[in-house]
Short mmCIF file of C-alpha atoms in Angstrom, two decimals:
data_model
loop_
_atom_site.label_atom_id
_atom_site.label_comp_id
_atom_site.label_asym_id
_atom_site.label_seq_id
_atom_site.Cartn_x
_atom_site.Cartn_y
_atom_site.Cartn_z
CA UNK A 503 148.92 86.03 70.98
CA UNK A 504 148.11 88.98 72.46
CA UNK A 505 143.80 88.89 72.99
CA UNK A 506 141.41 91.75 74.33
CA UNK A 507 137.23 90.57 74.70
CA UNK A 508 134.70 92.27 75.57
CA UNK A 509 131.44 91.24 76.98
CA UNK A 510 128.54 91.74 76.53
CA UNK A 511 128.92 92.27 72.71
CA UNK A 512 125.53 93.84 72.94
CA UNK A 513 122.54 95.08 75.55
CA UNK A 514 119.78 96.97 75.58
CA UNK A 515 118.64 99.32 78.88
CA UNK A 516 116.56 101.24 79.48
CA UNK A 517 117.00 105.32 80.68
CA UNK A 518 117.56 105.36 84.21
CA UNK A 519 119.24 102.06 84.71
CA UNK A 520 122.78 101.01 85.35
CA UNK A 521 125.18 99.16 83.13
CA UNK A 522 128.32 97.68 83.68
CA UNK A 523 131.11 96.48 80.67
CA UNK A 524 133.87 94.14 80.72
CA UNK A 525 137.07 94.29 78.83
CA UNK A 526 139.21 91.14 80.04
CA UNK A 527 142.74 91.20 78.38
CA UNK A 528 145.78 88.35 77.89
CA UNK A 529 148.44 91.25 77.00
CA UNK A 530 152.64 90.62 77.02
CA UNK A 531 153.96 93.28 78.77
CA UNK A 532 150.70 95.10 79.50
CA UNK A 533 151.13 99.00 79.84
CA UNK A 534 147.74 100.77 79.64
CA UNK A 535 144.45 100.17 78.83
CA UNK A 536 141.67 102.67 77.41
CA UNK A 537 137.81 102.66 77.28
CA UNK A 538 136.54 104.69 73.99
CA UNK A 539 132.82 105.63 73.24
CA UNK A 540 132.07 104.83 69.21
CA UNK A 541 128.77 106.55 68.38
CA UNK A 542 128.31 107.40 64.57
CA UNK A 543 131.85 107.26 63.40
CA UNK A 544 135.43 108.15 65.41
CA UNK A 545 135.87 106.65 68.69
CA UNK A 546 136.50 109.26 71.16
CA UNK A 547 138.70 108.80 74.54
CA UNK A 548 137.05 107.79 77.56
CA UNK A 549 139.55 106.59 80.48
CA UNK A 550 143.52 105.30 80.41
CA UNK A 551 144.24 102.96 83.43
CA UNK A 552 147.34 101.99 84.15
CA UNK A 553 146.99 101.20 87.80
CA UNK A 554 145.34 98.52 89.83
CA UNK A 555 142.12 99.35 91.91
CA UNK A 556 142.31 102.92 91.41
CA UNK A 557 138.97 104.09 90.15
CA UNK A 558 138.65 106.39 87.11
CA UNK A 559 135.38 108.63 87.33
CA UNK A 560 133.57 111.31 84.93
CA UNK A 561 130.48 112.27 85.17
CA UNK A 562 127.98 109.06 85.48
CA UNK A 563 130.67 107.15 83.75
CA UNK A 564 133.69 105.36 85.80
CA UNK A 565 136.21 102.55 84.99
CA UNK A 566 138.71 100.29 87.15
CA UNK A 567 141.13 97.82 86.34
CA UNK A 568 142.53 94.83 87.68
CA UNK A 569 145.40 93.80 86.35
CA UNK A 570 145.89 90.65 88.80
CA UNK A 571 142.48 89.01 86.96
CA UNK A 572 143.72 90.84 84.05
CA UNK A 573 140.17 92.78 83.38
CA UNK A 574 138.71 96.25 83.35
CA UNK A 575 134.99 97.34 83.84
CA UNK A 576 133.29 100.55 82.34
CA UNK A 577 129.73 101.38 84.48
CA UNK A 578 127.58 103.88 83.21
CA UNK A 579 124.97 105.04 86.08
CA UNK A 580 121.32 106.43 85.43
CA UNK A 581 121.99 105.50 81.61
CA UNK A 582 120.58 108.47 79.02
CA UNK A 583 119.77 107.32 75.27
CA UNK A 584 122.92 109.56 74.18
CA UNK A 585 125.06 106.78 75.70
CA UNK A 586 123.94 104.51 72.79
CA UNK A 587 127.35 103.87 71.21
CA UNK A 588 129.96 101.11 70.91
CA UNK A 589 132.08 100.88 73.43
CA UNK A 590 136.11 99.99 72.92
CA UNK A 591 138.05 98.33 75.07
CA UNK A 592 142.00 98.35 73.87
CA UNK A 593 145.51 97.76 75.16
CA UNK A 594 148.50 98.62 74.71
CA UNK A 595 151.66 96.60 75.20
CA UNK A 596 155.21 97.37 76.47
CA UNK A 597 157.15 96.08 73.52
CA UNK A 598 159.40 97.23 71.11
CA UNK A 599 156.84 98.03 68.25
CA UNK A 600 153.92 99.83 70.29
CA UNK A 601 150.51 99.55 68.89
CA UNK A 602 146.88 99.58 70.77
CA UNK A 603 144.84 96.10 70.73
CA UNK A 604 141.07 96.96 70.65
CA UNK A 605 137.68 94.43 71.46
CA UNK A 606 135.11 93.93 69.15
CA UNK A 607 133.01 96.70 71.47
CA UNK A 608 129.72 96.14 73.46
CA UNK A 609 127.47 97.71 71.56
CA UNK A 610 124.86 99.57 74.37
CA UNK A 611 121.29 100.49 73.17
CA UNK A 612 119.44 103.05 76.16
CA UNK A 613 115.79 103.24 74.92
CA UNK A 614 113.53 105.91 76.63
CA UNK B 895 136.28 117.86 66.24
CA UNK B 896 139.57 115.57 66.91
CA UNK B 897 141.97 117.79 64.99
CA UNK B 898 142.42 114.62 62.82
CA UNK B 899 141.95 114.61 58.81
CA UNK B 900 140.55 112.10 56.60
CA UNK B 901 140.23 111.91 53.12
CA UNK B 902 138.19 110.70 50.96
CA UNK B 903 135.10 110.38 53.53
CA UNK B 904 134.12 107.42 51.32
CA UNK B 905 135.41 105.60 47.74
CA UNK B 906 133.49 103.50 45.78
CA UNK B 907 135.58 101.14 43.57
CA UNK B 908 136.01 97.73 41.61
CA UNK B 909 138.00 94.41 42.48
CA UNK B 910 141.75 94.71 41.62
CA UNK B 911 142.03 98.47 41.62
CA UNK B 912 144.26 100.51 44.03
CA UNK B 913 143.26 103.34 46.39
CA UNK B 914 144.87 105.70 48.59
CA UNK B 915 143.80 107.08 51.63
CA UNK B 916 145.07 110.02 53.17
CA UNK B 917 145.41 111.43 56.41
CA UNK B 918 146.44 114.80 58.57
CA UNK B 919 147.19 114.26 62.35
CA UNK B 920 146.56 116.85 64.56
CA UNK B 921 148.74 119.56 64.87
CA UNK B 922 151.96 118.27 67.16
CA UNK B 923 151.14 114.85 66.73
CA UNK B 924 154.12 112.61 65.78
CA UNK B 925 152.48 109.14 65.57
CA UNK B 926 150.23 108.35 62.66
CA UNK B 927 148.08 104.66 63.46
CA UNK B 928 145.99 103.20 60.34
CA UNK B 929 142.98 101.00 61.69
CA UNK B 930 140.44 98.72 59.37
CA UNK B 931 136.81 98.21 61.16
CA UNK B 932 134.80 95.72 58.84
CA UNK B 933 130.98 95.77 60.13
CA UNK B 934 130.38 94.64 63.74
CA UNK B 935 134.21 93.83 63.98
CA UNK B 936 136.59 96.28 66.67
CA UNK B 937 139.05 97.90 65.15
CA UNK B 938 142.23 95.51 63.54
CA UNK B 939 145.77 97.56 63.87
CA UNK B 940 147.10 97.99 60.64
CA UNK B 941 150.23 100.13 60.76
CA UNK B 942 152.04 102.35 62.53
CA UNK B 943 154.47 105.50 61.93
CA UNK B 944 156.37 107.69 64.19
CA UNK B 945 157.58 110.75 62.49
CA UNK B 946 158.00 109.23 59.09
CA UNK B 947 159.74 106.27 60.03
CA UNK B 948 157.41 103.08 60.21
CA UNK B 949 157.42 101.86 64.62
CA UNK B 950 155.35 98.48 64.55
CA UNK B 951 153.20 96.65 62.26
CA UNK B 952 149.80 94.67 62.60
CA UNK B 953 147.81 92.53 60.35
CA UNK B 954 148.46 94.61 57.47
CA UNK B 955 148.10 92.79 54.19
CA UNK B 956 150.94 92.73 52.08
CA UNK B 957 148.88 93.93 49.38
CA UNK B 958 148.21 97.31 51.96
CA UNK B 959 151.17 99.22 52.53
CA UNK B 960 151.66 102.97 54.15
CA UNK B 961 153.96 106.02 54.41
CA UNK B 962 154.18 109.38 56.61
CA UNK B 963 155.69 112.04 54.73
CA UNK B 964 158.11 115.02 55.81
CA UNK B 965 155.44 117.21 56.97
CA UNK B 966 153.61 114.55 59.03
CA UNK B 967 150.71 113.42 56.60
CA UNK B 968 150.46 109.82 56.11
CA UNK B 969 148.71 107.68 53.21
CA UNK B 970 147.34 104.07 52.99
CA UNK B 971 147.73 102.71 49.63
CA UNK B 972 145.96 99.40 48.81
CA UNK B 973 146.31 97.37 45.65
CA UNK B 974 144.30 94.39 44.13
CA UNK B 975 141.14 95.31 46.18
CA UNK B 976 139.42 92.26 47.15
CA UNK B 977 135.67 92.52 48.53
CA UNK B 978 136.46 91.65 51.60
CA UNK B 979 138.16 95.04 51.90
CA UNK B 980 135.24 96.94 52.26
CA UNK B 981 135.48 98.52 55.39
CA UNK B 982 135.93 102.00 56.93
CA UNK B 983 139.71 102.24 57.53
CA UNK B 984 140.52 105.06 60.58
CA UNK B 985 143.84 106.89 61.00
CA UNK B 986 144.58 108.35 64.69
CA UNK B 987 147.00 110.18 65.63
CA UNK B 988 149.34 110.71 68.83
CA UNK B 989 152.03 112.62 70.31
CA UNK B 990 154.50 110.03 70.91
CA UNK B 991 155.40 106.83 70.30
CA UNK B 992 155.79 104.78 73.39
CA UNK B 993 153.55 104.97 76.25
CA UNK B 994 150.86 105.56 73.53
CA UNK B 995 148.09 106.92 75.98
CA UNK B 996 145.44 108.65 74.36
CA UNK B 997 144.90 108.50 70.07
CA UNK B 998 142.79 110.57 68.11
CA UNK B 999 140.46 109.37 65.30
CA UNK B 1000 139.68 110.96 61.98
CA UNK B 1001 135.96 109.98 60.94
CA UNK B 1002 136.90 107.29 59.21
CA UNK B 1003 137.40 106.60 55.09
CA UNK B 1004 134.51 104.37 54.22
CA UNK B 1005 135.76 101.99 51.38
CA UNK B 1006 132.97 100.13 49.31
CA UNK B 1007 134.63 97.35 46.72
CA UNK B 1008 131.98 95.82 44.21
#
């Protein structure tokens, strides 16, 4: 069965600091997988990798994947308390009937 | 502002009633997704449609069951509400149906069963 985790499932910073997120996967026919920020209520997009070792970057936040371990990581530098959200971690699979996995989310606390 | 609308915002009802939740994708969008998110869970795939023909299927209940209509609007219709269906159930929306890439969420229809 097709399995996405995420780890931590929660942590607490502080504003300045440096995070890092991991989304490891067990996927059939992986195609894609996307990082989405959850703060009050609708996830919004982060990243879509689809390649191996190519690094995606916006602003302070940047993602890579690695589909040989089968895992991504999301690092957020010099951390701000706006990036206090959930963070989702989901899949999708090349199959017949498409549909995106997601992790339970790391849920990220910056305080000041 | 994803483009992506949800209705009711939140519903209040009893064990064993039925409830519909509607949604609007964004203008263009094709693919209608229905997700439940219970509290501190990720988000469980429900159902998918593809312009108005259902394209894959999660752990939907079979009491749960779904439609996209002509002009693109879907609805979520579940019967014999149990408490453990109390959660806020998201629709997103996308352009196509393979090669998924991006969705976009409505906020989210909180359900409350008592």
């Amino acid at each position: 069965e097709d399995k996405v985790v995420q780890s931590p499932l929660s942590l607490v910073v502080h504003e300045g600091d440096t995070v890092t997120l991991n989304c490891s996967y067990e996927v059939t026919n992986f195609r894609s997988l996307l990082w989405y920020k959850q703060e009050k209520k609708a996830p919004t997009f982060l990243f879509m990798l689809t390649s191996s070792g190519i690094e995606k970057k916006s602003g302070r936040l940047s993602s890579i994947l690695d589909k040989k371990e089968l895992f991504s990581i999301l690092n957020i530098t010099a951390t701000q308390t706006g990036d206090s959200a959930v963070y989702l971690c989901a899949v999708e699979a090349r199959k017949n009937n498409n549909d995106m996995r997601f992790g339970a989310g790391t849920r990220l606390t910056v305080k000041p | 502002d994803s483009g992506v609308t949800q209705t009711p915002k939140h519903l209040i009802t009893a064990t064993g009633q039925r409830v519909t939740l509607r949604c609007s994708p964004r203008s263009g969008d094709l693919s209608v997704y229905w997700y439940q998110q219970s509290l501190d869970q990720g988000l469980q795939f429900l159902i998918q449609y593809y312009n108005g023909e259902e394209r894959a299927k999660g752990n939907i209940l079979e009491r749960f069951s779904a439609q996209q209509f002509p002009d693109l609007h879907s609805e979520l219709n579940l019967s014999s509400l149990e408490l453990g269906d109390s959660a806020l159930y998201f629709c997103a929306s996308s352009f196509r149906t393979g090669a998924t890439g991006e969705l976009f969420f409505g906020e989210g229809s909180r359900l409350t069963v008592l």
